[in-house]
PDB file of C-alpha atoms in Angstrom:
ATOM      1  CA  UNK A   1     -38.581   0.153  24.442  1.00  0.00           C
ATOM      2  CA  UNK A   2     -41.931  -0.208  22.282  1.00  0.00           C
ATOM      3  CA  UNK A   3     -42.081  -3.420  20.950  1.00  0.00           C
ATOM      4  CA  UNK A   4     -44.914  -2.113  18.267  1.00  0.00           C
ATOM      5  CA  UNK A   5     -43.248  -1.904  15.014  1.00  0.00           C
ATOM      6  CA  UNK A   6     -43.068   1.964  13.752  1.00  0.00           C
ATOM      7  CA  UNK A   7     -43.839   2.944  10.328  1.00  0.00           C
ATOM      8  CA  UNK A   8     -41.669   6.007   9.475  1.00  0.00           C
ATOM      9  CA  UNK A   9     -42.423   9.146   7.235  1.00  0.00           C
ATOM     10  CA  UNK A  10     -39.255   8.620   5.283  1.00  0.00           C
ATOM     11  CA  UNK A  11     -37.619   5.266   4.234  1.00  0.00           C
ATOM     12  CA  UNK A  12     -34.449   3.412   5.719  1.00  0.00           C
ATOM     13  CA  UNK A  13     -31.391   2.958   3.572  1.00  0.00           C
ATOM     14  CA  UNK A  14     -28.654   1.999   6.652  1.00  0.00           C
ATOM     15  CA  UNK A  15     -29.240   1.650  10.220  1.00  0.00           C
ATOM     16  CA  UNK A  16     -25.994   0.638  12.286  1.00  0.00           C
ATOM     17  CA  UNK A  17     -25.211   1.442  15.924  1.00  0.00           C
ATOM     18  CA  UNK A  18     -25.525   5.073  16.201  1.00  0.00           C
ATOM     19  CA  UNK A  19     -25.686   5.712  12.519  1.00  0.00           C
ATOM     20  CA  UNK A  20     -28.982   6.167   9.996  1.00  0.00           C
ATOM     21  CA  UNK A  21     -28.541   6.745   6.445  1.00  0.00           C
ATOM     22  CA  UNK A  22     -32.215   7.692   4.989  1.00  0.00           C
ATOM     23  CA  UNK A  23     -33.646   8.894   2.079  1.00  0.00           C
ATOM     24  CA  UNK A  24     -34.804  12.565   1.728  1.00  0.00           C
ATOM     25  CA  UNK A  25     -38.099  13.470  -0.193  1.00  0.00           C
ATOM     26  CA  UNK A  26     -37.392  16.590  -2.706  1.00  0.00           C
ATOM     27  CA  UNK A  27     -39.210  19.489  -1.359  1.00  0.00           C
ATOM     28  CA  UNK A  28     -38.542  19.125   2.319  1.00  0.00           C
ATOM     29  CA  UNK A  29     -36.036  20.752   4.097  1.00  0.00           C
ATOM     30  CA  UNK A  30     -33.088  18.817   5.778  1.00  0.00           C
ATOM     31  CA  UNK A  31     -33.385  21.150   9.367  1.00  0.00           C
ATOM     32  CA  UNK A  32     -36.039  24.156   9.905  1.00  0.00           C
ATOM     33  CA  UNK A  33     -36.919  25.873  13.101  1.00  0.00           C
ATOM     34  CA  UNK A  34     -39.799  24.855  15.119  1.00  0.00           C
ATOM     35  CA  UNK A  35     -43.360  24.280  13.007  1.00  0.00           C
ATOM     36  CA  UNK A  36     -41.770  23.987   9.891  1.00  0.00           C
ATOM     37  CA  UNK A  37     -41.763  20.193   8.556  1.00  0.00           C
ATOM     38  CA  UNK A  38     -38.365  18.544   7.932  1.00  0.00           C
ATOM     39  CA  UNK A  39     -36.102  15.971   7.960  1.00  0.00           C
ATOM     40  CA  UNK A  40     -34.245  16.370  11.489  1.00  0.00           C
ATOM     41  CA  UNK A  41     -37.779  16.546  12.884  1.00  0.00           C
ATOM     42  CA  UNK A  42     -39.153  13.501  11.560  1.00  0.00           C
ATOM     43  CA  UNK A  43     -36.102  11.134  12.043  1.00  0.00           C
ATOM     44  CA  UNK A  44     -36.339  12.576  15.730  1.00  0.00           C
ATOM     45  CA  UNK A  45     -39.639  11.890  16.242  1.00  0.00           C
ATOM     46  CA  UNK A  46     -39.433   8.405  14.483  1.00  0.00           C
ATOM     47  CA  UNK A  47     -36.781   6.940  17.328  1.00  0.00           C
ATOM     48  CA  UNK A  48     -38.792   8.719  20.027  1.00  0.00           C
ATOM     49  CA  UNK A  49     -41.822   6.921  18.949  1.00  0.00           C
ATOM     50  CA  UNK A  50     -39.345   3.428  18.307  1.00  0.00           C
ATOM     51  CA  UNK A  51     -37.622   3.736  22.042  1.00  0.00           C
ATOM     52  CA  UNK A  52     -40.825   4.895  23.861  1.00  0.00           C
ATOM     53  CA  UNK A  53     -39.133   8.031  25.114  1.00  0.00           C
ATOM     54  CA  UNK A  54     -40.927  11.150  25.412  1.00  0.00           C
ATOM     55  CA  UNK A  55     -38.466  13.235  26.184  1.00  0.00           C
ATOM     56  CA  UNK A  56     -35.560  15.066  24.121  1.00  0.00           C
ATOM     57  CA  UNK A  57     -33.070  12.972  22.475  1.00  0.00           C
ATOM     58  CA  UNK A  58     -29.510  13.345  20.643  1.00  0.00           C
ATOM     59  CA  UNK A  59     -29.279  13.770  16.809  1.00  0.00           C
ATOM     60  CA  UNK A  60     -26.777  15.116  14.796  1.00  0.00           C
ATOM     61  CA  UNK A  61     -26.943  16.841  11.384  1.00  0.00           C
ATOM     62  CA  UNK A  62     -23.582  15.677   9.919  1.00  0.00           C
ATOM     63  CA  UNK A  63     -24.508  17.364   6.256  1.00  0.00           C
ATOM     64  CA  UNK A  64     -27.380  18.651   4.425  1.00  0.00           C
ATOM     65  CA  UNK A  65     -29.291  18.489   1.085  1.00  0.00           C
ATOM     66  CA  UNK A  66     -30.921  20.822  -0.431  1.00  0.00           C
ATOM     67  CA  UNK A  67     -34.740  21.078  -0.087  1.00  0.00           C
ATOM     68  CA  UNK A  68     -35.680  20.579  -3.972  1.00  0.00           C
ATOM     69  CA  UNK A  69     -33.087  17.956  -3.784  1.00  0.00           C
ATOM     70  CA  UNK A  70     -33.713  14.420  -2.761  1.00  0.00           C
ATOM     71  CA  UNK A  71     -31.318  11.404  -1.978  1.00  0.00           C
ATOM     72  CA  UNK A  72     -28.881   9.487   0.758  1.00  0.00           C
ATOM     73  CA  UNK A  73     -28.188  11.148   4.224  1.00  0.00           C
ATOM     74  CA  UNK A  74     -26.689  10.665   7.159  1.00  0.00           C
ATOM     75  CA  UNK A  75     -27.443  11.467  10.620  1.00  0.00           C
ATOM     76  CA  UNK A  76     -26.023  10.169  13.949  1.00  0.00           C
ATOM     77  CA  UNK A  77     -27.500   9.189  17.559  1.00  0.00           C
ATOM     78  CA  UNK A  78     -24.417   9.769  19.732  1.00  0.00           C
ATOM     79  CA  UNK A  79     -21.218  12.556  20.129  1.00  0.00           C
ATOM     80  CA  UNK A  80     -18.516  10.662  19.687  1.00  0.00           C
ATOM     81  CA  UNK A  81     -20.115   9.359  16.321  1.00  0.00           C
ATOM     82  CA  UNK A  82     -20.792  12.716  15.258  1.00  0.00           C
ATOM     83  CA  UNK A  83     -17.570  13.726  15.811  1.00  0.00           C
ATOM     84  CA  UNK A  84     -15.762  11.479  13.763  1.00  0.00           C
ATOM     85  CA  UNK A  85     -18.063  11.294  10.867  1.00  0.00           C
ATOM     86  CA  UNK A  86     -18.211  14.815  10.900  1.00  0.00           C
ATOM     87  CA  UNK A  87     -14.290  15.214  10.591  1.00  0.00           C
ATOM     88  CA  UNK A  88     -14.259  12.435   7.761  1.00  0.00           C
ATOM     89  CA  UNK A  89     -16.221  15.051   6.007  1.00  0.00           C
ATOM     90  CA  UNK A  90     -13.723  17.569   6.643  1.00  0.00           C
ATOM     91  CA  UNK A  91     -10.894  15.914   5.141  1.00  0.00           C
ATOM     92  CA  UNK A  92     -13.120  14.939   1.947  1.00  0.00           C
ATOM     93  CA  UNK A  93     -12.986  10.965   2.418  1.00  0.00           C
ATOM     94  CA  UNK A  94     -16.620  10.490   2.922  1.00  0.00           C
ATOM     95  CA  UNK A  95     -17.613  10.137  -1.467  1.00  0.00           C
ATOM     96  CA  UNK A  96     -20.778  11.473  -2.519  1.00  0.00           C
ATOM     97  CA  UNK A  97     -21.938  11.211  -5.964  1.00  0.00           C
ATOM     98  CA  UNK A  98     -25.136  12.836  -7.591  1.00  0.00           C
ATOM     99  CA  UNK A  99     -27.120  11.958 -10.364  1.00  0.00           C
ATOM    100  CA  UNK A 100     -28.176  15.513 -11.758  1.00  0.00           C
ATOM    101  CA  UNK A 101     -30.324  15.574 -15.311  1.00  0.00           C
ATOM    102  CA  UNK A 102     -29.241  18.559 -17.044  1.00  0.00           C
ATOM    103  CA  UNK A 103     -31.071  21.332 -19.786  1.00  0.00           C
ATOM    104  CA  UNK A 104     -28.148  21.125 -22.611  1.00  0.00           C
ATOM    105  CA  UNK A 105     -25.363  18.919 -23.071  1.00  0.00           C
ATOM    106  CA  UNK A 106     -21.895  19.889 -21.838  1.00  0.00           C
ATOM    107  CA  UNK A 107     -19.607  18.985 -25.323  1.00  0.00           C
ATOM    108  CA  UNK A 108     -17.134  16.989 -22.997  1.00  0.00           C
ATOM    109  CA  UNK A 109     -18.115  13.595 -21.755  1.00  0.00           C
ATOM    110  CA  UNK A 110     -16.476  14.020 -18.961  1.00  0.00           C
ATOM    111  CA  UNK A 111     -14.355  16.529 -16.424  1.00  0.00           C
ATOM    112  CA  UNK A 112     -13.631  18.505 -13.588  1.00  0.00           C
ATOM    113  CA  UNK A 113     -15.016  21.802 -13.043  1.00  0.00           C
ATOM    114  CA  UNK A 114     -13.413  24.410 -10.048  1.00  0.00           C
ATOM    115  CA  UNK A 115     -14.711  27.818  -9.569  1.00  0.00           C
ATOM    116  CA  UNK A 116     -15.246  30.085  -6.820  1.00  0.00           C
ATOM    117  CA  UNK A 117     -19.036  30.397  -5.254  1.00  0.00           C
ATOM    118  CA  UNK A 118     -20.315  32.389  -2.771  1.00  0.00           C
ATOM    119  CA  UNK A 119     -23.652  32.812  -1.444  1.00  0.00           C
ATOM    120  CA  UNK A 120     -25.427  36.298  -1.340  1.00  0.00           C
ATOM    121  CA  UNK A 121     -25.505  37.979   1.620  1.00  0.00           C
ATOM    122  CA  UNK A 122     -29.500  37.775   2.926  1.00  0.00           C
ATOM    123  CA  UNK A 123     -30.966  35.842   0.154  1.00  0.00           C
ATOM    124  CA  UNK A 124     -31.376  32.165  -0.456  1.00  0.00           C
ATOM    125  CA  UNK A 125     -29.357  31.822  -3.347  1.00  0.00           C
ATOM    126  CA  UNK A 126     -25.549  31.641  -4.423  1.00  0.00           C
ATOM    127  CA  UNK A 127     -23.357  32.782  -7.065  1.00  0.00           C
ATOM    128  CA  UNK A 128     -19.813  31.974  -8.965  1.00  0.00           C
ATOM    129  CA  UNK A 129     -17.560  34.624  -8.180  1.00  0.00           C
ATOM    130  CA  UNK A 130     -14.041  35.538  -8.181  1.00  0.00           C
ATOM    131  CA  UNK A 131     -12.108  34.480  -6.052  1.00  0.00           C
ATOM    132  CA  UNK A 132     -10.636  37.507  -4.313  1.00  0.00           C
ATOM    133  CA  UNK A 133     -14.540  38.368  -3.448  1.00  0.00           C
ATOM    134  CA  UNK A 134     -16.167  38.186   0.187  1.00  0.00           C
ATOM    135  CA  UNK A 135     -17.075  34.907   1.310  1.00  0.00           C
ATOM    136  CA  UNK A 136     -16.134  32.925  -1.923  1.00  0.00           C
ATOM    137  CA  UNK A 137     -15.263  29.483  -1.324  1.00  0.00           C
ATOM    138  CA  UNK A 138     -13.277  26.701  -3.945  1.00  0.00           C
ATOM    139  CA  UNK A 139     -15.742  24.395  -5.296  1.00  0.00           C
ATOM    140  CA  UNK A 140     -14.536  21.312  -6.931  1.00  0.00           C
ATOM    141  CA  UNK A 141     -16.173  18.427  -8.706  1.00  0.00           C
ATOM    142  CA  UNK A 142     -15.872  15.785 -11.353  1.00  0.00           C
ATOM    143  CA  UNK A 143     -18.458  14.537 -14.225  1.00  0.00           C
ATOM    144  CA  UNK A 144     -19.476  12.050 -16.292  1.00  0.00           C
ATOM    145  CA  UNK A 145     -22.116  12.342 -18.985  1.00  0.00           C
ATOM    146  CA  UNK A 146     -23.626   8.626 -18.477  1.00  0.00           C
ATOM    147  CA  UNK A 147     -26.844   9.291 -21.001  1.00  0.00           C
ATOM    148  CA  UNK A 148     -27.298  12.456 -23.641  1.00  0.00           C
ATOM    149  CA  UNK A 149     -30.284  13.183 -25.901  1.00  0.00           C
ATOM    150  CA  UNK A 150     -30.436  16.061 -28.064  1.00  0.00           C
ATOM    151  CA  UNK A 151     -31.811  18.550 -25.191  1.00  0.00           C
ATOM    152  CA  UNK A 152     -30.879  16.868 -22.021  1.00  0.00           C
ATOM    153  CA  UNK A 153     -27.547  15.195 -20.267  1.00  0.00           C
ATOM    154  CA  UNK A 154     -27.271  12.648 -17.171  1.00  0.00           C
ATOM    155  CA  UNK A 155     -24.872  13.599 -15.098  1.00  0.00           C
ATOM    156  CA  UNK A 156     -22.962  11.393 -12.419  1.00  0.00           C
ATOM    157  CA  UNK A 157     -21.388  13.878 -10.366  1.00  0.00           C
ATOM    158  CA  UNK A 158     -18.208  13.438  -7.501  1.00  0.00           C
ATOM    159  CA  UNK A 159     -18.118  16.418  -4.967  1.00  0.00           C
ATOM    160  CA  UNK A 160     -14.779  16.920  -3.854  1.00  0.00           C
ATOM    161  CA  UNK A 161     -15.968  19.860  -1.948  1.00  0.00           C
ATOM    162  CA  UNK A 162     -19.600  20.646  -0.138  1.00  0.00           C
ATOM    163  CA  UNK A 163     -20.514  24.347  -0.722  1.00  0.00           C
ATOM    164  CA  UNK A 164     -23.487  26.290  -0.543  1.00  0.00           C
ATOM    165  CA  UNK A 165     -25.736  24.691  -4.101  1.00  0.00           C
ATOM    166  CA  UNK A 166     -22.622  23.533  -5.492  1.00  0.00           C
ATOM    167  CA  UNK A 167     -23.639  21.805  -8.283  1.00  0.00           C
ATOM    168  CA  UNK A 168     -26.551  23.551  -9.046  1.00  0.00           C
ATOM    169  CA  UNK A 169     -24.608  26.533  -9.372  1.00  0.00           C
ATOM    170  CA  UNK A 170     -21.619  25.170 -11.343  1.00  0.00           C
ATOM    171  CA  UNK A 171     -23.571  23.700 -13.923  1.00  0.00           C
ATOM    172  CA  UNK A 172     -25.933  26.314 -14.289  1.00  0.00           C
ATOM    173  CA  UNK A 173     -22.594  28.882 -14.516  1.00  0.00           C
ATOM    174  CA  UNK A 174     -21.816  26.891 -17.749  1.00  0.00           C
ATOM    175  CA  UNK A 175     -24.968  27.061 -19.549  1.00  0.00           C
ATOM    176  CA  UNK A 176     -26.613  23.723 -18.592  1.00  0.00           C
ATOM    177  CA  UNK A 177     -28.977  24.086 -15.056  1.00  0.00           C
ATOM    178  CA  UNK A 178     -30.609  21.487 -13.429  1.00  0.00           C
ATOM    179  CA  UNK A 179     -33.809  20.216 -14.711  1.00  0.00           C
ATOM    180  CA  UNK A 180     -36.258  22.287 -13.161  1.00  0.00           C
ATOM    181  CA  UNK A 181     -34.339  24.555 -11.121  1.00  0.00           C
ATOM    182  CA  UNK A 182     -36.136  27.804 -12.176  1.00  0.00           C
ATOM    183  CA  UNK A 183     -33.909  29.119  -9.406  1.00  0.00           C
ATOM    184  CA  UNK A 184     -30.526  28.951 -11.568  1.00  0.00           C
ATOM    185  CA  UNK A 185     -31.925  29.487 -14.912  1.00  0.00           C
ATOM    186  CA  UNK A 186     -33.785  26.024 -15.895  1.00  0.00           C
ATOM    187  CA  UNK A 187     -36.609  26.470 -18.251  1.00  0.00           C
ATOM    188  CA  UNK A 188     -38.385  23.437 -17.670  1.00  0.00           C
ATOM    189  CA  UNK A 189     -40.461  22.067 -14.465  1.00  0.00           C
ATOM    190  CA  UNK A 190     -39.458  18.868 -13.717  1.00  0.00           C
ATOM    191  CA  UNK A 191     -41.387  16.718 -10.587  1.00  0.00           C
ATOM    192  CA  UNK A 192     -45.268  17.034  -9.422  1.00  0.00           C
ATOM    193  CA  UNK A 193     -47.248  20.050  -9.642  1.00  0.00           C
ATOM    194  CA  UNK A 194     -47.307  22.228  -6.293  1.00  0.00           C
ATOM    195  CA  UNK A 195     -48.834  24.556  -4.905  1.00  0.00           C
ATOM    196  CA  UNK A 196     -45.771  26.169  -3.154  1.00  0.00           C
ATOM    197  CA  UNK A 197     -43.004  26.809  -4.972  1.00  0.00           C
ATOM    198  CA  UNK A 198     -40.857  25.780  -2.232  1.00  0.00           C
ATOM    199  CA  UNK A 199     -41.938  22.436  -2.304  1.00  0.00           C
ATOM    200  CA  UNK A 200     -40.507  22.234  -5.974  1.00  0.00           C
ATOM    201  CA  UNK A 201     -38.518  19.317  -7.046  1.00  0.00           C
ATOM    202  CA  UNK A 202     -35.247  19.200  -9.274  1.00  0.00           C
ATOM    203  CA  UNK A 203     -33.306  16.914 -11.512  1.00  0.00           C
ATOM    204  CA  UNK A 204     -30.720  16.496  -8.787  1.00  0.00           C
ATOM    205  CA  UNK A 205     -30.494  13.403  -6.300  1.00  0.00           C
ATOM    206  CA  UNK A 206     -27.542  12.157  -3.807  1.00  0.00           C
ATOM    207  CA  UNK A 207     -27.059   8.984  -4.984  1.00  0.00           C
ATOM    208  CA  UNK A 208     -24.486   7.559  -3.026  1.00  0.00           C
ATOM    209  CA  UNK A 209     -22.416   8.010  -0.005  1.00  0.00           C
ATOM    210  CA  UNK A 210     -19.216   6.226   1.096  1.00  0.00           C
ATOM    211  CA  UNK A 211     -17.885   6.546   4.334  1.00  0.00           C
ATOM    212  CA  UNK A 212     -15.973   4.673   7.249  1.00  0.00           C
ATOM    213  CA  UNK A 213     -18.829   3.839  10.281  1.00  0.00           C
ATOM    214  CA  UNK A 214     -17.532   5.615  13.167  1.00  0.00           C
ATOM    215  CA  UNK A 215     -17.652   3.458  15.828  1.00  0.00           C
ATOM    216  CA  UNK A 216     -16.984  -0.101  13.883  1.00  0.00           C
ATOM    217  CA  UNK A 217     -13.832  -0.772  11.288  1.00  0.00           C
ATOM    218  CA  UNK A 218     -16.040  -0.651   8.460  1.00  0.00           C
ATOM    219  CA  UNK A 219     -17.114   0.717   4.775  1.00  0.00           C
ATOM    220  CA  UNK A 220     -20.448   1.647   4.464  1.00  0.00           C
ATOM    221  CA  UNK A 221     -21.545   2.133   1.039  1.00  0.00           C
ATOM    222  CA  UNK A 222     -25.251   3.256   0.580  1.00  0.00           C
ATOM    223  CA  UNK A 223     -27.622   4.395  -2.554  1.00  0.00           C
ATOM    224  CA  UNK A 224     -30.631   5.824  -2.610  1.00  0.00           C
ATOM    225  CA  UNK A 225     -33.095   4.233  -4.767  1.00  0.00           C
ATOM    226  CA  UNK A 226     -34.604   6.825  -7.635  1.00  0.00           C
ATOM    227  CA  UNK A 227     -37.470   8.161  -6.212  1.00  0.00           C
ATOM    228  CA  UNK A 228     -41.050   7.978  -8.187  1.00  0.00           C
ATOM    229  CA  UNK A 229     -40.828  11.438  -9.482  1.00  0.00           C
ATOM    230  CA  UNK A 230     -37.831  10.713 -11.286  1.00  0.00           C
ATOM    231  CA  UNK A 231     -39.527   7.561 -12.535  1.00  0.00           C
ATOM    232  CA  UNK A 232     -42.405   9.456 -14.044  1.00  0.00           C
ATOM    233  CA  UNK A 233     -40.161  11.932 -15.998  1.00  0.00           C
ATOM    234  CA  UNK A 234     -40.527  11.553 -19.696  1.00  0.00           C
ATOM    235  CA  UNK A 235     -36.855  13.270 -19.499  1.00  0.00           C
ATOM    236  CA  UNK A 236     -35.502  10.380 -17.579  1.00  0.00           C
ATOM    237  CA  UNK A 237     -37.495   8.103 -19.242  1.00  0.00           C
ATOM    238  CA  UNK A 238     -35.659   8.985 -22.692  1.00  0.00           C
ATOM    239  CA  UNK A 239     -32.181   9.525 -20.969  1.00  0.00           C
ATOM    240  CA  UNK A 240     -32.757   5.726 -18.404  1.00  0.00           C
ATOM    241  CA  UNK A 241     -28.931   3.999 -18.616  1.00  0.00           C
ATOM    242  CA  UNK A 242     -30.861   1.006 -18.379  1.00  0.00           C
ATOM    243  CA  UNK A 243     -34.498   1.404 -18.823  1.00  0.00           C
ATOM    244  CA  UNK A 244     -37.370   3.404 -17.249  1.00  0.00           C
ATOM    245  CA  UNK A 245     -37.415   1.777 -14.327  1.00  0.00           C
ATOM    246  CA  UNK A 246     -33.445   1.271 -13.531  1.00  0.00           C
ATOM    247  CA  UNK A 247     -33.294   2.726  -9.478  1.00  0.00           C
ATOM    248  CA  UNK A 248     -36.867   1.850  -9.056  1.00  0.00           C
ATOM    249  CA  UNK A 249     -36.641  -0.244  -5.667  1.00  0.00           C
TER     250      UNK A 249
END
């Protein structure tokens, strides 16, 4: 093993056995196929570097986030880890919550929406559909308005269910996108200036995730610190439960 400690491209929030909760940037993808930049990639290449090993090692992909989205995930180092985590997704007892800033303000502090989303057939992008239509899929969530100005909403968001842009889609179906998401309807930018468009941030960030370790009887609660793009906002900064720079660690 190198004993030289290794600075990683992306920062720590858990490390336990054969689990690694980190936090992903907005505007880089969670897996991509060889050349492409992402998240896999760099937590691969970070425990290569760590354990001295040049050759290929195991890493699983128990979930994903979207790229303009940025937040807690979890990856793991073994099979029998990935296994089990990934079925504790399956049943829904693993609890993610979001923090999503919204354009409008949904007239009910809080609730559960369920529709039916699907996403198009060869194009990067979903839809809400009915739900006798090809490929649609239940989509389930609960939220609470946590801070409200006249244009904008917090949102802290449960999934109960992990489709394809869930929540970007479900709020945008009712009139009140994502902060920046020119994708879904938003009419404001929201994160740095880029030159790709890919590389775009939005108002949307995994905040927490509870789950049972797999290998160790064990609750593992993690959040993901607000990342500086988020702290810049003058949305957030109007909308911050408790000041500017709450998350800001």
């Amino acid at each position: 093993m190198n004993d030289t400690p290794v600075s990683p491209k992306f920062d720590i929030l858990y490390e336990k056995g054969p689990c690694i909760c980190v936090q992903k940037p907005a505007g880089l993808l969670t897996q991509a196929p060889p050349g492409i930049d992402n998240l896999e990639e760099q937590v691969r290449a970070f425990y290569k570097q760590r354990e001295g090993k040049t050759g290929n090692i195991y890493l699983a992909i128990i979930h994903r986030l979207d790229r303009p989205v940025s937040g807690a995930i979890v990856f793991c180092r073994n099979v029998r880890a990935a296994q089990r985590l990934a079925a504790q997704f399956r049943e829904r007892s693993v609890r993610k919550t979001y923090w999503g800033i919204v354009e409008g303000v949904p007239p009910e502090e809080q609730g559960e929406w369920t529709d039916y989303v699907r996403k198009i057939p060869d194009v990067a992008r979903g839809e809400v559909t009915d739900k006798s239509a090809e490929g649609a899929k239940r989509a389930e969530l609960s939220y609470q308005v946590i801070a409200r100005n006249e244009k904008h909403a917090l949102l802290e968001i449960e999934l109960e269910t992990g489709r394809y842009h869930q929540i970007r889609l479900q709020c945008a179906a009712r009139g009140f996108p994502i902060l920046g998401d020119r994708l879904y309807g938003a009419g404001e930018s929201f994160g740095p200036e880029v030159e790709d468009p890919r590389h775009q941030h939005i108002g949307l960030h995994a905040r927490t995730l509870v789950f049972r370790h797999p290998m160790v009887d064990e609750m593992v609660e993690v959040t993901a610190p607000l990342p500086a793009a988020w702290i810049a906002s003058p949305v957030w900064q109007e909308l911050a439960p408790q000041g500017p720079d709450e998350g800001e660690a």
